[in-house]
Amino acid sequence: MTDEAKPIRVALLGCGTVGTEVARLLTEQADELTARIGRPVELAGIAVRRNNKPRPGVPAELLTTDAEGLVGSDVDLVVEVIGGIEPTRTLLLSALNAGKSVVTANKALLAEHGGELFTAADASGADLYFEAAVAGAIPLLRPLRESLAGDRINRVIGIVNGTTNYILSSMSATGAGYSEALEEASRLGYAEADPTADVDGFDAAAKAAILASLAFHTRVTASQVHREGIAQVSASDIASATQINRVVKLLCICERVTDEDGSESVAVRVHPAMIPKSHPLASVGGAFNAVFVEADAAGQLMFYGQGAGGAPTASAVLGDLVAVARNMVLGGLGPRESAYADLPARTMGQTPTRYHVSLDVADVAGVLAQVATIFAEHDVSIAAVRQQGRAEDASLVIVTHGAPDAALRSTVDKVAGLAAVREVVSVMRVEGDD
Ligand code: HSE
């Protein structure tokens, strides 16, 4: 058989929602993929945990429960859509150590063990592609790794979790509380049976680590990402945001921070924040994802689309598969890990943020002065103050300028202890200019 006719043999690990779509597209588009790659691609086997149910559209003879055996067989590349850390890490390391290129959608694994996988890929001269790990179908990692490789990225800010975006959008639209909105999202299939990874921000934090690593040429792991989920977001927070013409979103924010002495660090965080209704991310509704990138020469770029789901995620997997297969045909390798900058990670306490604070106060003379004094004592500058109502119903809304997050936290704690402050109605970070 000539080299051009020899098929590239693919091992598929996992046959859930995404794996089924990968298998379907690989089979249905075989001729087109052959034309694009220059050699046929053959699905050599599909590893599943249990082979005990019919899988419509998936050739039954390809299914195996021996993932290790499949990876060790005469396959050329391994596509992984199982998820989780083990046994996936071991399987992928064994593929890479044997010089077999890997395409993976596994954000948790990359965010914790990416360095180990890249090192193995470099040592054996294999490729490691992972477009589907962040924001599903949206071409985002390739632009960061390749298209913007000649530019300097300063900030990546986005909505990278569809479940939480759906819940927050529904809270905004209906005025519902968090539990009610989560229940609805579960009933409609937008939230998993166990929504912890999404609502507590683990999923977004893993994606943030991957984005920051690529954007700033620095290894960032999920444990270095400050993470807050949406379980504490209340209907009062949403209402407070509406009053100042903002909406609440769970944001993933990766920033390059430069100190006065010119030293640089990276600040990576996931937390809910109020953004202006006029911000492009504010109109991203339901389960969609969008990511905003700011670079020196390119300026502002926005990437938008479906961040989850079988077919959209399979689209990103297939794109990687074609790229890796082309590299094999042409005899080259894709981009390697770029971690030369090795910037230190900044703690959340040191990271500059801005706060919105809504207080229920006694409408007595001097309360505003007491509150303002505490802000001044903590070196937190106030950008805007608004007082509404009188007597029993008085409320004070304060939006700050940027200050270290720890200073803002202490300020709010101290203000909450004032006798004239009846209740802290809402405290939330704000992002974006008014
Ligand atoms: N569960 C994720 C989301 C998709 O809700 O966006 C996979 O990362």
Short mmCIF file of C-alpha atoms and ligand atoms in Angstrom, two decimals:
data_model
loop_
_atom_site.label_atom_id
_atom_site.label_comp_id
_atom_site.label_asym_id
_atom_site.label_seq_id
_atom_site.Cartn_x
_atom_site.Cartn_y
_atom_site.Cartn_z
CA MET A 1 0.00 0.00 0.00
CA THR A 2 1.41 3.43 -0.91
CA ASP A 3 1.88 5.88 1.93
CA GLU A 4 -0.96 8.08 0.58
CA ALA A 5 -3.37 5.14 0.71
CA LYS A 6 -2.32 3.91 4.16
CA PRO A 7 -5.00 4.95 6.63
CA ILE A 8 -4.21 6.95 9.76
CA ARG A 9 -5.60 4.76 12.53
CA VAL A 10 -7.48 6.55 15.31
CA ALA A 11 -8.26 5.26 18.81
CA LEU A 12 -11.29 6.95 20.33
CA LEU A 13 -11.41 6.89 24.13
CA GLY A 14 -14.96 7.54 25.34
CA CYS A 15 -18.32 7.22 23.64
CA GLY A 16 -20.63 9.54 25.55
CA THR A 17 -22.34 12.58 24.04
CA VAL A 18 -19.16 13.92 22.43
CA GLY A 19 -17.58 10.56 21.53
CA THR A 20 -20.73 9.41 19.71
CA GLU A 21 -20.67 12.58 17.59
CA VAL A 22 -16.94 12.22 16.88
CA ALA A 23 -17.53 8.62 15.69
CA ARG A 24 -20.48 9.73 13.56
CA LEU A 25 -18.67 12.64 11.91
CA LEU A 26 -15.52 10.56 11.31
CA THR A 27 -17.61 7.94 9.53
CA GLU A 28 -20.00 10.23 7.64
CA GLN A 29 -17.32 12.63 6.45
CA ALA A 30 -14.65 10.01 5.71
CA ASP A 31 -14.22 11.01 2.05
CA GLU A 32 -14.02 14.72 2.75
CA LEU A 33 -11.58 14.21 5.61
CA THR A 34 -9.40 12.05 3.35
CA ALA A 35 -9.34 14.84 0.76
CA ARG A 36 -8.45 17.46 3.39
CA ILE A 37 -5.76 15.39 5.05
CA GLY A 38 -4.24 13.62 2.06
CA ARG A 39 -4.67 10.17 3.61
CA PRO A 40 -7.71 8.22 4.80
CA VAL A 41 -8.57 8.21 8.50
CA GLU A 42 -9.79 4.97 10.01
CA LEU A 43 -11.53 4.57 13.34
CA ALA A 44 -9.60 1.61 14.78
CA GLY A 45 -11.50 1.18 18.03
CA ILE A 46 -13.63 2.91 20.63
CA ALA A 47 -12.92 2.36 24.32
CA VAL A 48 -15.93 2.44 26.63
CA ARG A 49 -16.22 1.79 30.35
CA ARG A 50 -19.08 -0.71 29.97
CA ASN A 51 -20.13 -2.30 26.70
CA ASN A 52 -23.64 -3.14 27.81
CA LYS A 53 -25.99 -0.90 25.88
CA PRO A 54 -26.86 -0.26 22.24
CA ARG A 55 -25.17 2.85 20.81
CA PRO A 56 -27.09 3.86 17.69
CA GLY A 57 -24.82 4.97 14.85
CA VAL A 58 -21.69 3.53 16.49
CA PRO A 59 -20.21 0.38 14.86
CA ALA A 60 -20.58 -2.27 17.62
CA GLU A 61 -17.52 -4.24 16.39
CA LEU A 62 -15.26 -1.27 17.24
CA LEU A 63 -16.26 -1.11 20.92
CA THR A 64 -13.88 -2.41 23.55
CA THR A 65 -13.54 -2.08 27.32
CA ASP A 66 -9.74 -2.45 27.02
CA ALA A 67 -8.65 1.18 26.68
CA GLU A 68 -5.04 0.36 27.53
CA GLY A 69 -4.92 -2.37 24.88
CA LEU A 70 -6.42 -0.02 22.30
CA VAL A 71 -3.87 2.74 23.02
CA GLY A 72 -1.05 0.17 22.85
CA SER A 73 -2.28 -1.34 19.54
CA ASP A 74 -1.14 -0.19 16.09
CA VAL A 75 -3.00 3.15 16.24
CA ASP A 76 -1.39 6.41 15.08
CA LEU A 77 -3.35 8.90 17.14
CA VAL A 78 -5.52 8.93 20.22
CA VAL A 79 -8.66 11.04 20.70
CA GLU A 80 -9.76 11.33 24.32
CA VAL A 81 -13.25 12.39 25.36
CA ILE A 82 -13.62 10.42 28.60
CA GLY A 83 -12.83 13.26 31.02
CA GLY A 84 -11.52 13.00 34.59
CA ILE A 85 -7.95 12.62 35.78
CA GLU A 86 -7.41 8.84 36.03
CA PRO A 87 -7.19 6.53 34.17
CA THR A 88 -7.09 9.18 31.44
CA ARG A 89 -3.77 10.70 32.51
CA THR A 90 -2.05 7.30 32.43
CA LEU A 91 -3.60 6.42 29.06
CA LEU A 92 -2.57 9.70 27.43
CA LEU A 93 0.94 9.58 28.86
CA SER A 94 1.32 6.07 27.52
CA ALA A 95 0.16 7.22 24.06
CA LEU A 96 2.48 10.26 24.07
CA ASN A 97 5.45 8.27 25.39
CA ALA A 98 4.95 5.91 22.45
CA GLY A 99 5.04 8.88 20.03
CA LYS A 100 1.31 8.78 19.32
CA SER A 101 -0.27 12.21 19.02
CA VAL A 102 -3.20 13.08 21.26
CA VAL A 103 -6.35 15.15 20.77
CA THR A 104 -8.17 15.73 24.04
CA ALA A 105 -11.17 17.67 25.33
CA ASN A 106 -10.12 17.13 28.95
CA LYS A 107 -9.89 20.55 30.64
CA ALA A 108 -9.48 19.21 34.19
CA LEU A 109 -6.54 17.03 33.17
CA LEU A 110 -4.83 19.80 31.17
CA ALA A 111 -5.34 22.34 33.95
CA GLU A 112 -3.65 20.09 36.53
CA HIS A 113 -1.23 17.95 34.52
CA GLY A 114 -0.78 19.89 31.26
CA GLY A 115 2.95 20.37 31.91
CA GLU A 116 3.52 16.63 32.27
CA LEU A 117 1.62 15.89 29.05
CA PHE A 118 3.47 18.59 27.07
CA THR A 119 6.82 17.29 28.32
CA ALA A 120 5.93 13.76 27.20
CA ALA A 121 4.77 15.06 23.80
CA ASP A 122 8.04 16.98 23.34
CA ALA A 123 10.19 14.03 24.36
CA SER A 124 8.66 11.68 21.80
CA GLY A 125 7.90 14.21 19.06
CA ALA A 126 4.12 13.82 19.25
CA ASP A 127 1.40 16.45 18.97
CA LEU A 128 -0.97 17.50 21.77
CA TYR A 129 -4.08 19.39 20.64
CA PHE A 130 -6.98 20.40 22.89
CA GLU A 131 -9.24 22.99 21.23
CA ALA A 132 -12.39 21.30 22.60
CA ALA A 133 -11.23 21.67 26.21
CA VAL A 134 -12.27 25.34 26.38
CA ALA A 135 -15.52 26.81 25.07
CA GLY A 136 -16.65 23.82 22.98
CA ALA A 137 -17.01 24.68 19.32
CA ILE A 138 -15.50 28.15 19.55
CA PRO A 139 -12.11 28.39 17.82
CA LEU A 140 -10.24 30.06 20.67
CA LEU A 141 -7.12 28.12 21.63
CA ARG A 142 -5.78 28.02 18.07
CA PRO A 143 -6.08 31.83 17.76
CA LEU A 144 -4.26 32.20 21.10
CA ARG A 145 -1.58 29.62 20.25
CA GLU A 146 -1.10 30.50 16.60
CA SER A 147 -2.89 33.56 15.18
CA LEU A 148 -1.86 35.82 18.07
CA ALA A 149 1.60 34.25 18.54
CA GLY A 150 3.19 37.46 17.22
CA ASP A 151 1.21 39.77 19.49
CA ARG A 152 1.20 40.48 23.22
CA ILE A 153 -2.00 39.50 25.01
CA ASN A 154 -2.85 41.52 28.11
CA ARG A 155 -6.27 40.26 29.07
CA VAL A 156 -8.68 37.43 28.37
CA ILE A 157 -12.14 37.83 29.88
CA GLY A 158 -15.12 35.67 29.13
CA ILE A 159 -18.11 33.55 29.87
CA VAL A 160 -16.84 29.98 29.59
CA ASN A 161 -19.54 28.03 31.37
CA GLY A 162 -22.93 27.63 29.73
CA THR A 163 -24.74 26.09 32.70
CA THR A 164 -24.07 29.03 35.01
CA ASN A 165 -24.74 31.52 32.24
CA TYR A 166 -28.11 29.88 31.66
CA ILE A 167 -28.95 30.07 35.38
CA LEU A 168 -27.86 33.72 35.74
CA SER A 169 -29.70 34.71 32.53
CA SER A 170 -32.84 33.07 33.83
CA MET A 171 -32.49 34.79 37.26
CA SER A 172 -32.20 38.13 35.43
CA ALA A 173 -35.16 37.47 33.17
CA THR A 174 -37.57 36.19 35.84
CA GLY A 175 -36.32 37.62 39.14
CA ALA A 176 -36.06 34.04 40.45
CA GLY A 177 -33.62 33.09 43.21
CA TYR A 178 -30.62 30.84 42.61
CA SER A 179 -32.20 27.56 43.82
CA GLU A 180 -35.32 28.03 41.75
CA ALA A 181 -33.29 28.85 38.61
CA LEU A 182 -30.99 25.85 39.18
CA GLU A 183 -34.00 23.56 39.56
CA GLU A 184 -35.42 24.82 36.27
CA ALA A 185 -32.04 24.39 34.52
CA SER A 186 -31.85 20.78 35.79
CA ARG A 187 -35.41 20.03 34.69
CA LEU A 188 -34.71 21.35 31.18
CA GLY A 189 -31.42 19.45 30.90
CA TYR A 190 -29.15 22.52 31.02
CA ALA A 191 -27.60 21.49 34.34
CA GLU A 192 -26.05 18.09 35.10
CA ALA A 193 -27.58 15.81 37.76
CA ASP A 194 -24.56 16.83 39.89
CA PRO A 195 -24.01 20.48 38.94
CA THR A 196 -21.11 21.07 41.38
CA ALA A 197 -18.34 21.40 38.77
CA ASP A 198 -20.33 24.08 36.94
CA VAL A 199 -22.05 26.07 39.70
CA ASP A 200 -19.03 26.11 42.03
CA GLY A 201 -16.79 27.35 39.22
CA PHE A 202 -14.44 24.33 38.92
CA ASP A 203 -15.17 23.91 35.20
CA ALA A 204 -14.56 27.61 34.50
CA ALA A 205 -11.41 27.64 36.67
CA ALA A 206 -9.86 24.78 34.68
CA LYS A 207 -10.62 26.66 31.46
CA ALA A 208 -9.18 29.86 32.95
CA ALA A 209 -5.92 28.04 33.77
CA ILE A 210 -5.63 26.81 30.18
CA LEU A 211 -6.42 30.23 28.70
CA ALA A 212 -3.95 32.04 30.98
CA SER A 213 -1.21 29.51 30.23
CA LEU A 214 -1.57 30.09 26.49
CA ALA A 215 -2.13 33.84 26.66
CA PHE A 216 0.80 34.61 28.96
CA HIS A 217 3.31 31.87 28.00
CA THR A 218 3.30 30.71 31.60
CA ARG A 219 2.23 27.46 33.24
CA VAL A 220 -0.91 28.20 35.26
CA THR A 221 -2.70 25.38 37.08
CA ALA A 222 -6.31 25.28 38.28
CA SER A 223 -5.13 25.50 41.89
CA GLN A 224 -3.66 28.96 41.12
CA VAL A 225 -7.01 30.26 39.90
CA HIS A 226 -9.13 32.16 42.42
CA ARG A 227 -12.55 30.51 42.20
CA GLU A 228 -16.01 31.58 43.33
CA GLY A 229 -19.19 30.03 41.97
CA ILE A 230 -22.71 31.37 41.61
CA ALA A 231 -24.46 29.69 44.57
CA GLN A 232 -24.19 32.89 46.63
CA VAL A 233 -25.68 35.13 43.91
CA SER A 234 -29.05 36.30 45.21
CA ALA A 235 -32.10 37.87 43.60
CA SER A 236 -31.03 41.08 45.48
CA ASP A 237 -27.67 41.03 43.69
CA ILE A 238 -29.39 40.73 40.33
CA ALA A 239 -31.83 43.53 41.25
CA SER A 240 -28.95 45.75 42.45
CA ALA A 241 -27.17 45.19 39.14
CA THR A 242 -30.30 46.14 37.20
CA GLN A 243 -30.56 49.38 39.20
CA ILE A 244 -27.12 50.47 38.02
CA ASN A 245 -27.71 49.28 34.44
CA ARG A 246 -25.55 46.19 34.78
CA VAL A 247 -26.00 42.42 34.57
CA VAL A 248 -24.41 39.65 36.62
CA LYS A 249 -22.20 37.14 34.79
CA LEU A 250 -19.81 34.42 35.99
CA LEU A 251 -16.57 35.69 34.48
CA CYS A 252 -13.27 34.03 33.81
CA ILE A 253 -10.64 36.78 33.95
CA CYS A 254 -6.98 36.29 33.04
CA GLU A 255 -4.87 39.43 33.32
CA ARG A 256 -1.27 40.44 32.96
CA VAL A 257 -0.65 42.88 35.83
CA THR A 258 2.32 45.26 35.69
CA ASP A 259 3.53 46.86 38.92
CA GLU A 260 5.04 50.32 39.23
CA ASP A 261 8.55 48.84 39.15
CA GLY A 262 7.71 47.21 35.81
CA SER A 263 7.55 43.65 37.21
CA GLU A 264 4.79 41.51 35.77
CA SER A 265 2.55 38.81 37.16
CA VAL A 266 -0.62 37.03 36.13
CA ALA A 267 -3.93 37.25 37.96
CA VAL A 268 -6.41 34.53 37.07
CA ARG A 269 -9.85 34.37 38.63
CA VAL A 270 -13.38 33.11 38.23
CA HIS A 271 -16.16 34.90 40.06
CA PRO A 272 -19.54 36.53 39.47
CA ALA A 273 -19.33 40.20 38.53
CA MET A 274 -21.60 43.03 37.43
CA ILE A 275 -20.80 44.23 33.91
CA PRO A 276 -22.42 47.16 32.06
CA LYS A 277 -25.41 46.22 29.90
CA SER A 278 -23.52 47.86 27.03
CA HIS A 279 -20.56 45.44 27.36
CA PRO A 280 -20.47 42.87 24.52
CA LEU A 281 -20.45 40.03 27.09
CA ALA A 282 -23.70 41.29 28.67
CA SER A 283 -25.77 40.17 25.70
CA VAL A 284 -24.42 36.61 25.79
CA GLY A 285 -27.48 34.76 27.01
CA GLY A 286 -28.55 31.22 27.84
CA ALA A 287 -25.99 28.45 27.47
CA PHE A 288 -23.70 30.32 25.05
CA ASN A 289 -20.05 31.16 25.70
CA ALA A 290 -18.07 34.23 24.63
CA VAL A 291 -14.51 35.31 25.22
CA PHE A 292 -13.02 38.75 24.83
CA VAL A 293 -9.27 39.01 24.15
CA GLU A 294 -7.27 42.23 24.43
CA ALA A 295 -3.87 42.33 22.73
CA ASP A 296 -1.39 45.14 22.09
CA ALA A 297 -1.50 45.17 18.30
CA ALA A 298 -4.76 43.35 17.52
CA GLY A 299 -6.80 45.41 20.01
CA GLN A 300 -10.05 43.81 21.14
CA LEU A 301 -11.31 40.52 19.71
CA MET A 302 -14.44 38.62 20.62
CA PHE A 303 -15.14 34.90 20.14
CA TYR A 304 -18.72 33.67 20.52
CA GLY A 305 -20.60 30.40 20.08
CA GLN A 306 -21.72 27.13 21.60
CA GLY A 307 -19.52 26.11 24.49
CA ALA A 308 -20.90 22.64 25.09
CA GLY A 309 -22.95 19.84 23.55
CA GLY A 310 -22.07 16.75 21.53
CA ALA A 311 -21.88 18.07 17.97
CA PRO A 312 -20.32 21.50 18.76
CA THR A 313 -17.60 19.91 20.90
CA ALA A 314 -17.04 17.17 18.29
CA SER A 315 -16.50 19.92 15.69
CA ALA A 316 -13.51 21.20 17.70
CA VAL A 317 -12.21 17.65 18.22
CA LEU A 318 -12.42 16.89 14.50
CA GLY A 319 -10.65 20.15 13.65
CA ASP A 320 -7.76 19.07 15.88
CA LEU A 321 -7.79 15.58 14.43
CA VAL A 322 -7.43 16.99 10.90
CA ALA A 323 -4.61 19.29 12.03
CA VAL A 324 -2.68 16.45 13.68
CA ALA A 325 -3.26 14.11 10.73
CA ARG A 326 -2.02 16.80 8.31
CA ASN A 327 1.11 17.23 10.42
CA MET A 328 1.67 13.48 10.13
CA VAL A 329 1.18 13.54 6.36
CA LEU A 330 3.44 16.55 5.83
CA GLY A 331 6.00 15.47 8.40
CA GLY A 332 5.87 18.30 10.93
CA LEU A 333 4.58 19.09 14.37
CA GLY A 334 2.03 21.56 15.68
CA PRO A 335 2.75 24.26 18.28
CA ARG A 336 4.58 23.15 21.41
CA GLU A 337 4.01 24.33 24.97
CA SER A 338 5.18 27.93 25.35
CA ALA A 339 5.95 28.65 29.01
CA TYR A 340 9.13 30.71 28.67
CA ALA A 341 7.71 33.84 30.35
CA ASP A 342 7.14 31.92 33.62
CA LEU A 343 5.34 34.86 35.25
CA PRO A 344 4.45 34.56 38.95
CA ALA A 345 0.79 34.16 39.91
CA ARG A 346 -0.69 37.00 41.93
CA THR A 347 -2.94 36.14 44.87
CA MET A 348 -6.55 37.32 44.80
CA GLY A 349 -5.94 39.58 47.81
CA GLN A 350 -3.31 41.54 45.83
CA THR A 351 -5.34 41.62 42.62
CA PRO A 352 -6.91 44.99 41.81
CA THR A 353 -10.69 44.74 41.54
CA ARG A 354 -13.67 47.06 41.92
CA TYR A 355 -16.68 46.52 44.18
CA HIS A 356 -20.35 47.39 44.16
CA VAL A 357 -21.80 47.54 47.67
CA SER A 358 -25.47 48.02 48.45
CA LEU A 359 -26.32 48.80 52.08
CA ASP A 360 -29.58 49.09 53.95
CA VAL A 361 -28.92 51.98 56.35
CA ALA A 362 -30.66 54.03 58.99
CA ASP A 363 -31.31 57.41 57.38
CA VAL A 364 -29.65 59.43 60.14
CA ALA A 365 -27.26 62.35 59.91
CA GLY A 366 -23.64 61.28 59.55
CA VAL A 367 -24.13 57.73 58.23
CA LEU A 368 -22.65 58.56 54.85
CA ALA A 369 -19.64 60.17 56.52
CA GLN A 370 -19.07 57.08 58.71
CA VAL A 371 -19.17 54.78 55.68
CA ALA A 372 -16.94 57.06 53.60
CA THR A 373 -14.39 57.26 56.43
CA ILE A 374 -14.01 53.48 56.51
CA PHE A 375 -13.42 53.41 52.74
CA ALA A 376 -10.80 56.17 53.10
CA GLU A 377 -9.09 54.37 56.01
CA HIS A 378 -8.59 51.34 53.75
CA ASP A 379 -7.32 53.50 50.88
CA VAL A 380 -10.31 52.52 48.75
CA SER A 381 -11.46 55.31 46.50
CA ILE A 382 -15.20 55.69 45.85
CA ALA A 383 -16.28 56.17 42.23
CA ALA A 384 -20.01 56.76 42.82
CA VAL A 385 -22.48 56.89 45.72
CA ARG A 386 -26.22 56.94 45.53
CA GLN A 387 -28.69 57.18 48.39
CA GLN A 388 -32.29 56.17 47.90
CA GLY A 389 -35.35 56.47 50.10
CA ARG A 390 -35.73 57.77 53.63
CA ALA A 391 -36.15 56.44 57.18
CA GLU A 392 -36.91 52.70 57.18
CA ASP A 393 -36.20 52.25 53.48
CA ALA A 394 -32.92 54.11 53.04
CA SER A 395 -30.33 52.37 50.93
CA LEU A 396 -26.82 53.37 50.02
CA VAL A 397 -25.16 52.12 46.84
CA ILE A 398 -21.40 52.53 46.49
CA VAL A 399 -19.23 51.67 43.50
CA THR A 400 -15.48 51.83 44.08
CA HIS A 401 -12.46 52.51 41.93
CA GLY A 402 -9.89 49.74 41.65
CA ALA A 403 -8.15 48.61 44.86
CA PRO A 404 -6.53 45.38 46.07
CA ASP A 405 -9.27 42.82 46.64
CA ALA A 406 -8.15 42.25 50.25
CA ALA A 407 -8.59 45.98 51.03
CA LEU A 408 -12.09 45.91 49.54
CA ARG A 409 -13.03 42.82 51.57
CA SER A 410 -11.82 44.40 54.84
CA THR A 411 -13.66 47.61 54.02
CA VAL A 412 -16.96 45.78 53.55
CA ASP A 413 -16.45 43.76 56.76
CA LYS A 414 -15.85 46.94 58.74
CA VAL A 415 -18.80 48.77 57.17
CA ALA A 416 -21.08 45.80 57.95
CA GLY A 417 -20.25 46.27 61.64
CA LEU A 418 -21.49 49.90 61.81
CA ALA A 419 -24.56 50.36 64.01
CA ALA A 420 -26.21 52.48 61.32
CA VAL A 421 -25.88 49.69 58.72
CA ARG A 422 -28.91 47.44 59.07
CA GLU A 423 -27.99 45.01 56.31
CA VAL A 424 -25.41 44.51 53.59
CA VAL A 425 -27.85 43.82 50.76
CA SER A 426 -25.36 43.02 48.03
CA VAL A 427 -21.60 42.94 47.55
CA MET A 428 -20.25 42.08 44.15
CA ARG A 429 -17.24 42.90 42.02
CA VAL A 430 -17.77 45.08 38.99
CA GLU A 431 -15.91 44.83 35.70
CA GLY A 432 -15.92 47.09 32.66
CA ASP A 433 -16.25 50.84 32.31
CA ASP A 434 -19.61 52.51 32.89
N1 HSE B 1 -20.50 21.94 31.62
C1 HSE B 1 -19.88 22.92 30.79
C2 HSE B 1 -20.81 24.12 30.62
C3 HSE B 1 -19.51 22.42 29.42
O1 HSE B 1 -21.88 24.17 31.24
O2 HSE B 1 -20.45 25.02 29.90
C4 HSE B 1 -18.32 21.55 29.44
O3 HSE B 1 -17.20 22.24 29.91
#
